PDB file of C-alpha atoms in Angstrom:
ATOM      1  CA  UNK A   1    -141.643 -44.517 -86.959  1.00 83.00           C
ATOM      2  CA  UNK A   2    -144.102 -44.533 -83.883  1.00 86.00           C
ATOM      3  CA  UNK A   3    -147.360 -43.678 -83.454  1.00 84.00           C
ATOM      4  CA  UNK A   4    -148.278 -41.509 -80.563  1.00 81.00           C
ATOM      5  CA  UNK A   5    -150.926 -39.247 -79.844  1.00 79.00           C
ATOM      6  CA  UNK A   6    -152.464 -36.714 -76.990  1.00 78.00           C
ATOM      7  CA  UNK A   7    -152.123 -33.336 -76.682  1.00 78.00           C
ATOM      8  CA  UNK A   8    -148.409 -33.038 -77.711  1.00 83.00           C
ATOM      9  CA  UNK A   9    -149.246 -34.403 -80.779  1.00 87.00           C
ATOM     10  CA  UNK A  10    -152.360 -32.244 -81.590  1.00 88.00           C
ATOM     11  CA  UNK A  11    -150.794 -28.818 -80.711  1.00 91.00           C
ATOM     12  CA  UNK A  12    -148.739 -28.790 -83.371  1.00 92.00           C
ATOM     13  CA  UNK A  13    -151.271 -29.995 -85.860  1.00 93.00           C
ATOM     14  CA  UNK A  14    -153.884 -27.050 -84.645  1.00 95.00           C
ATOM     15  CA  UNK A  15    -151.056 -24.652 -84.541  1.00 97.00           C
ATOM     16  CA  UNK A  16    -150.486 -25.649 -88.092  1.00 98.00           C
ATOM     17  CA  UNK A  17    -153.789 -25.302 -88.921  1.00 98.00           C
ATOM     18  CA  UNK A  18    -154.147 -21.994 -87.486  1.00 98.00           C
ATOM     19  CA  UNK A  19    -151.338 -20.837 -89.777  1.00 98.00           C
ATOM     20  CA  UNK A  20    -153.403 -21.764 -92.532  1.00 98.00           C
ATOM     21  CA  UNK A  21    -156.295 -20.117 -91.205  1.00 98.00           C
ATOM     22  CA  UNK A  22    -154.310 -16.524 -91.064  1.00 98.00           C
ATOM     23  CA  UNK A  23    -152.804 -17.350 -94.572  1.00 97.00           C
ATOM     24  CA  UNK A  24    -156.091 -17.364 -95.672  1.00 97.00           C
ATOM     25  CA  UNK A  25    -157.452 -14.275 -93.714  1.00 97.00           C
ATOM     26  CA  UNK A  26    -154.546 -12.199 -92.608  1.00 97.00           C
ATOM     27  CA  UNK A  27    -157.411  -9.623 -90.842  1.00 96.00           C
ATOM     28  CA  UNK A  28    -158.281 -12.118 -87.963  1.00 97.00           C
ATOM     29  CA  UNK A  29    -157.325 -11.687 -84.702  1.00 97.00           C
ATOM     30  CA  UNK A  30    -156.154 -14.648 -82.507  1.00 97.00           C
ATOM     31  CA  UNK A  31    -159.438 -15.335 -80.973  1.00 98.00           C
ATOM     32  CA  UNK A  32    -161.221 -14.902 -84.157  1.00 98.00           C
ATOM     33  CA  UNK A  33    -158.758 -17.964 -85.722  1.00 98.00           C
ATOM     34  CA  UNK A  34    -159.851 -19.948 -82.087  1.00 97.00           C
ATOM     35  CA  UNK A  35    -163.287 -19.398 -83.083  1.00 97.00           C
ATOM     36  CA  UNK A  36    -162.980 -20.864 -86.466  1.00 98.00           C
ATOM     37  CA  UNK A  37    -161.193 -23.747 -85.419  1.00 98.00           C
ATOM     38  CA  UNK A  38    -164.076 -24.582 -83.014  1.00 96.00           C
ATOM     39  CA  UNK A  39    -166.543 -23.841 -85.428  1.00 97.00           C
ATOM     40  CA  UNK A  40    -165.045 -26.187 -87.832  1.00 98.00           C
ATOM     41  CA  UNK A  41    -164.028 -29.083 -86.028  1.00 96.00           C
ATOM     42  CA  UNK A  42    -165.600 -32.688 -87.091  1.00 96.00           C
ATOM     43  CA  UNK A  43    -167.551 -34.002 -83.701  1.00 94.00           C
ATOM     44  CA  UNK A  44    -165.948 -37.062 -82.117  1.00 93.00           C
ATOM     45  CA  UNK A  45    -168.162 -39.149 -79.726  1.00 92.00           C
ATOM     46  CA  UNK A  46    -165.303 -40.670 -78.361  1.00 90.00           C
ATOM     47  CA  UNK A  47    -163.681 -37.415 -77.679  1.00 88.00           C
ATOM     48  CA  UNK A  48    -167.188 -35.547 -75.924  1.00 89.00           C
ATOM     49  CA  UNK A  49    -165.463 -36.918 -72.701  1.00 90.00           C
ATOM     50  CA  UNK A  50    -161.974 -36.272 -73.185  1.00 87.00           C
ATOM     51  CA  UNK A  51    -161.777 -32.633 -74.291  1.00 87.00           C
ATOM     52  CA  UNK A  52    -164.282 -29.405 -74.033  1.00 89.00           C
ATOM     53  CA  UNK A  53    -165.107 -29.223 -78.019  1.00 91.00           C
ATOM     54  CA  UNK A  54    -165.210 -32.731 -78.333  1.00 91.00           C
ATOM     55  CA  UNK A  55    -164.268 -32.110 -82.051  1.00 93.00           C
ATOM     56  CA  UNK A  56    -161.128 -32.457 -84.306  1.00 94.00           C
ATOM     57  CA  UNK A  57    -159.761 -29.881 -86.684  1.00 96.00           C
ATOM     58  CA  UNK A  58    -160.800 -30.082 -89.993  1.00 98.00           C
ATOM     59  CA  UNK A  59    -157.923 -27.639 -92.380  1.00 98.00           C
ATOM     60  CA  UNK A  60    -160.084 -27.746 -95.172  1.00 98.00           C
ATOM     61  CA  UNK A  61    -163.411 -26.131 -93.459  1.00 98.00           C
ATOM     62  CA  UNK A  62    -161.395 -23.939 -91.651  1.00 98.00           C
ATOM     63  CA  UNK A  63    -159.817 -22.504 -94.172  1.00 98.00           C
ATOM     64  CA  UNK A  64    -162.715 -21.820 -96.371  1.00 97.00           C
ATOM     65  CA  UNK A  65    -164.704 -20.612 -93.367  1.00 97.00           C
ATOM     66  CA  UNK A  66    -161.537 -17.904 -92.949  1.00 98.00           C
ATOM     67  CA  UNK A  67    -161.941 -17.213 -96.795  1.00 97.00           C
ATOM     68  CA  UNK A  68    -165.584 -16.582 -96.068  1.00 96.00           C
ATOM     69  CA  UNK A  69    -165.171 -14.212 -93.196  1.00 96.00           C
ATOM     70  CA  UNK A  70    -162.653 -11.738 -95.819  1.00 92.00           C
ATOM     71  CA  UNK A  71    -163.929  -8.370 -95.605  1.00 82.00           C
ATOM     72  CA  UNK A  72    -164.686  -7.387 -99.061  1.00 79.00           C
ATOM     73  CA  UNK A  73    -162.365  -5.030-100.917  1.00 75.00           C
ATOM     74  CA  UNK A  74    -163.452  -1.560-102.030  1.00 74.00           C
ATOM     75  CA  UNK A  75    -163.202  -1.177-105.629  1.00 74.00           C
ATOM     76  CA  UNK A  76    -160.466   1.801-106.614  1.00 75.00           C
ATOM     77  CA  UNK A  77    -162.956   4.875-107.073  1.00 73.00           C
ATOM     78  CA  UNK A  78    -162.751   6.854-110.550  1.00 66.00           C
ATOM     79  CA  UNK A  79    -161.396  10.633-110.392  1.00 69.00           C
ATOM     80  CA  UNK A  80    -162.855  12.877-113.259  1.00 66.00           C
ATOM     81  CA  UNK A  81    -160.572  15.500-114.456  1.00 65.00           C
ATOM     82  CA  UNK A  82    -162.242  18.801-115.345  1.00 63.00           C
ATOM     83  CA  UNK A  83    -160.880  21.062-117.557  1.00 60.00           C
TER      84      UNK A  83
END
């Protein structure tokens, strides 16, 4: 095993993620599941400098945030036969 890290590494990882996220929420669009990634990331302070977000993904969050964003499902309505 090796250890290696950068942007090769993460892409995967976030794309992974992001499957999660549509798993969850099958209704978002692609730049909805970019804006839960970003709204979910953990801050970094060592990252701020490296890359725009300056946050890593956090599956967990994400995923409930996607759970959260669900439109809600209409319950069946009832028919009433007349006679």
């Amino acid at each position: 095993y090796e250890t290696m890290s950068g942007t090769s590494m993460a892409s995967p990882v976030v794309a992974g993620v992001a499957a999660l996220v549509l798993s969850a929420n099958r209704d978002l669009s692609a730049a909805r599941v970019k804006d839960v990634l970003l709204q979910t990331g953990n801050i970094r302070e060592a990252l701020k400098t490296k890359i725009r977000s300056g946050k890593i993904v956090n599956a967990l969050k994400a995923v409930r945030k996607a759970q959260q964003l669900k439109k809600p499902v209409a319950a069946p309505s009832a028919t009433v036969a007349s006679n």
